[in-house]
Amino acid sequence: MRITAQGVVHTAEPGSARAVACFPSLTVLPGGDLLAVYRAGLSKAASDSVIEIRRSADCGRTWTEPESPFQTVFGGVGGALQVVYVTVLAPDHLLACGLWVDLEAHPGKPLFNEATEGCLPMKILLADSRDRARTWSPWRELPVPAGVGPPSLTSPVARLGDGRLAVSIETNKNYDDASPWLQRVVHCYSYDDGRTWTPPHTVTADPSGRIFHWDQRLGVSPDGVVGAFSWTYDKPANRYLPIRRHLSHDHGATWITDVLPFADQPSHPAVLPSGRIVLAWVDRYQSRSIRARMAASIAAPFDPETEVVLYEAPGCANRTADTGELLADMSTWSFGLPYAEALPDGDAMVVYYAGAPDRMEIRWARLSL
């Protein structure tokens, strides 16, 4: 595997409302055009940040000017969109799934409460487009029970082999809740292309509260095997563990887990029609880089001979004393969140953000397999 081309989706505009871009994703539209979606604002945590969309008709060489089609007011309450993913359900049907943060419940407070490890109220929102992402229906909420807490969206809606849709959600604590955090990952399913959803089904959890499975990324192989890749954290030790891969051969009903030989934060996987898979990841505390490897299938080993380096950051990583500090420190990270996607010609593309705390851009790299 090698990098054959790379470039920039969004160039930082220092000092402006578009100085910092982060949290990118990539969707291949019917016909082959690319849709890049990301968040842009004055800072990574700016409350007035917006979600932007850009398009490319030439595999990333050029991109259109940004569009900002998504409203940040929901139910009459002012908020912010943390991330939006777009899934192709049919040639004429796109589904956007977004994580919305309520900014009025605790005015002026940061997303994470460092003292309690709770977070601001959040909702999972959905919208449909029938014109290739030019216009969208109003947001509607994907309901989750109170026991989930403020839900975190960690991956785009995925089409399973049995036809259902699945959305991966992390549980959280309410902002002022000082009780122990027993984190888990749940899936909700839809049998009607996103109109209604089942109650949550737990996928990963550690009843002891020691191991957290953050930012779980879903991929579905051509033969229907579901792979979920977790950013794995040992809470008492305050350290990241190697990425865990969770596999389901029955459309999410049961799971088996293995450990990959690298850490720490995995990307959305690019799954090719051949079954091969490309996974990128961020290593913030050792090599301070973004890398990618390929495997022959979603359940196969990731061959170290295929590894490529997409980005290397200068300097040393900050070490945090506890989970609260770690969550607060996330707002200052200036590179990361790679997202891999398969391209129609058999290559893969990875988008990610990189730069400095006051200026971050969205970059892309094309990988030939």
PDB file of N, CA and C in Angstrom, residues 9 21-26 290 334-340 349-355 360-365:
ATOM      1  N   VAL A   9      -8.572  19.606   1.741  1.00  0.00           N
ATOM      2  CA  VAL A   9      -9.999  19.856   1.512  1.00  0.00           C
ATOM      3  C   VAL A   9     -10.353  21.275   1.944  1.00  0.00           C
ATOM      4  N   ALA A  21     -10.609  23.640  11.544  1.00  0.00           N
ATOM      5  CA  ALA A  21     -11.502  22.619  10.989  1.00  0.00           C
ATOM      6  C   ALA A  21     -11.120  21.267  11.586  1.00  0.00           C
ATOM      7  N   CYS A  22     -12.104  20.449  11.881  1.00  0.00           N
ATOM      8  CA  CYS A  22     -11.834  19.164  12.522  1.00  0.00           C
ATOM      9  C   CYS A  22     -13.005  18.213  12.273  1.00  0.00           C
ATOM     10  N   PHE A  23     -12.852  16.990  12.762  1.00  0.00           N
ATOM     11  CA  PHE A  23     -13.895  15.958  12.740  1.00  0.00           C
ATOM     12  C   PHE A  23     -14.415  15.676  11.324  1.00  0.00           C
ATOM     13  N   PRO A  24     -13.528  15.343  10.364  1.00  0.00           N
ATOM     14  CA  PRO A  24     -13.983  15.123   8.994  1.00  0.00           C
ATOM     15  C   PRO A  24     -14.528  13.720   8.759  1.00  0.00           C
ATOM     16  N   SER A  25     -15.365  13.609   7.745  1.00  0.00           N
ATOM     17  CA  SER A  25     -15.807  12.312   7.231  1.00  0.00           C
ATOM     18  C   SER A  25     -15.910  12.408   5.718  1.00  0.00           C
ATOM     19  N   LEU A  26     -16.025  11.261   5.078  1.00  0.00           N
ATOM     20  CA  LEU A  26     -16.033  11.199   3.618  1.00  0.00           C
ATOM     21  C   LEU A  26     -17.110  10.226   3.167  1.00  0.00           C
ATOM     22  N   ILE A 290      -0.258   9.797  12.341  1.00  0.00           N
ATOM     23  CA  ILE A 290      -1.428   9.114  11.804  1.00  0.00           C
ATOM     24  C   ILE A 290      -0.920   8.103  10.789  1.00  0.00           C
ATOM     25  N   SER A 334      -4.330  18.876  18.111  1.00  0.00           N
ATOM     26  CA  SER A 334      -4.289  19.589  16.830  1.00  0.00           C
ATOM     27  C   SER A 334      -4.105  18.670  15.630  1.00  0.00           C
ATOM     28  N   PHE A 335      -4.227  17.363  15.818  1.00  0.00           N
ATOM     29  CA  PHE A 335      -4.251  16.453  14.673  1.00  0.00           C
ATOM     30  C   PHE A 335      -5.012  15.199  15.065  1.00  0.00           C
ATOM     31  N   GLY A 336      -5.656  14.585  14.075  1.00  0.00           N
ATOM     32  CA  GLY A 336      -6.317  13.335  14.381  1.00  0.00           C
ATOM     33  C   GLY A 336      -7.580  13.067  13.602  1.00  0.00           C
ATOM     34  N   LEU A 337      -8.386  12.184  14.203  1.00  0.00           N
ATOM     35  CA  LEU A 337      -9.673  11.723  13.693  1.00  0.00           C
ATOM     36  C   LEU A 337      -9.642  11.359  12.206  1.00  0.00           C
ATOM     37  N   PRO A 338      -8.759  10.442  11.810  1.00  0.00           N
ATOM     38  CA  PRO A 338      -8.790  10.003  10.412  1.00  0.00           C
ATOM     39  C   PRO A 338     -10.070   9.243  10.107  1.00  0.00           C
ATOM     40  N   TYR A 339     -10.458   9.294   8.849  1.00  0.00           N
ATOM     41  CA  TYR A 339     -11.662   8.619   8.368  1.00  0.00           C
ATOM     42  C   TYR A 339     -11.307   8.030   7.014  1.00  0.00           C
ATOM     43  N   ALA A 340     -11.374   6.700   6.899  1.00  0.00           N
ATOM     44  CA  ALA A 340     -11.021   6.014   5.656  1.00  0.00           C
ATOM     45  C   ALA A 340     -12.277   5.594   4.913  1.00  0.00           C
ATOM     46  N   MET A 349      -9.244   6.330   0.370  1.00  0.00           N
ATOM     47  CA  MET A 349      -8.885   7.699   0.741  1.00  0.00           C
ATOM     48  C   MET A 349      -9.071   7.870   2.242  1.00  0.00           C
ATOM     49  N   VAL A 350      -8.150   8.615   2.840  1.00  0.00           N
ATOM     50  CA  VAL A 350      -8.236   8.949   4.258  1.00  0.00           C
ATOM     51  C   VAL A 350      -8.273  10.465   4.390  1.00  0.00           C
ATOM     52  N   VAL A 351      -9.246  10.978   5.127  1.00  0.00           N
ATOM     53  CA  VAL A 351      -9.284  12.400   5.475  1.00  0.00           C
ATOM     54  C   VAL A 351      -8.995  12.522   6.968  1.00  0.00           C
ATOM     55  N   TYR A 352      -8.373  13.635   7.358  1.00  0.00           N
ATOM     56  CA  TYR A 352      -8.026  13.862   8.759  1.00  0.00           C
ATOM     57  C   TYR A 352      -7.783  15.349   8.967  1.00  0.00           C
ATOM     58  N   TYR A 353      -7.697  15.779  10.228  1.00  0.00           N
ATOM     59  CA  TYR A 353      -7.378  17.181  10.492  1.00  0.00           C
ATOM     60  C   TYR A 353      -5.963  17.286  11.055  1.00  0.00           C
ATOM     61  N   ALA A 354      -5.294  18.404  10.774  1.00  0.00           N
ATOM     62  CA  ALA A 354      -3.925  18.610  11.249  1.00  0.00           C
ATOM     63  C   ALA A 354      -3.599  20.092  11.212  1.00  0.00           C
ATOM     64  N   GLY A 355      -2.661  20.493  12.069  1.00  0.00           N
ATOM     65  CA  GLY A 355      -2.230  21.886  12.100  1.00  0.00           C
ATOM     66  C   GLY A 355      -1.731  22.272  13.470  1.00  0.00           C
ATOM     67  N   MET A 360      -6.225  24.764  11.976  1.00  0.00           N
ATOM     68  CA  MET A 360      -6.255  23.360  11.572  1.00  0.00           C
ATOM     69  C   MET A 360      -6.960  23.239  10.233  1.00  0.00           C
ATOM     70  N   GLU A 361      -6.420  22.374   9.389  1.00  0.00           N
ATOM     71  CA  GLU A 361      -7.010  22.162   8.070  1.00  0.00           C
ATOM     72  C   GLU A 361      -7.441  20.717   7.921  1.00  0.00           C
ATOM     73  N   ILE A 362      -8.285  20.470   6.941  1.00  0.00           N
ATOM     74  CA  ILE A 362      -8.699  19.112   6.602  1.00  0.00           C
ATOM     75  C   ILE A 362      -7.861  18.648   5.423  1.00  0.00           C
ATOM     76  N   ARG A 363      -7.169  17.538   5.604  1.00  0.00           N
ATOM     77  CA  ARG A 363      -6.298  16.995   4.571  1.00  0.00           C
ATOM     78  C   ARG A 363      -6.824  15.651   4.083  1.00  0.00           C
ATOM     79  N   TRP A 364      -6.378  15.265   2.906  1.00  0.00           N
ATOM     80  CA  TRP A 364      -6.739  13.958   2.368  1.00  0.00           C
ATOM     81  C   TRP A 364      -5.498  13.277   1.804  1.00  0.00           C
ATOM     82  N   ALA A 365      -5.527  11.944   1.813  1.00  0.00           N
ATOM     83  CA  ALA A 365      -4.470  11.137   1.204  1.00  0.00           C
ATOM     84  C   ALA A 365      -5.117   9.972   0.475  1.00  0.00           C
TER      85      ALA A 365
END
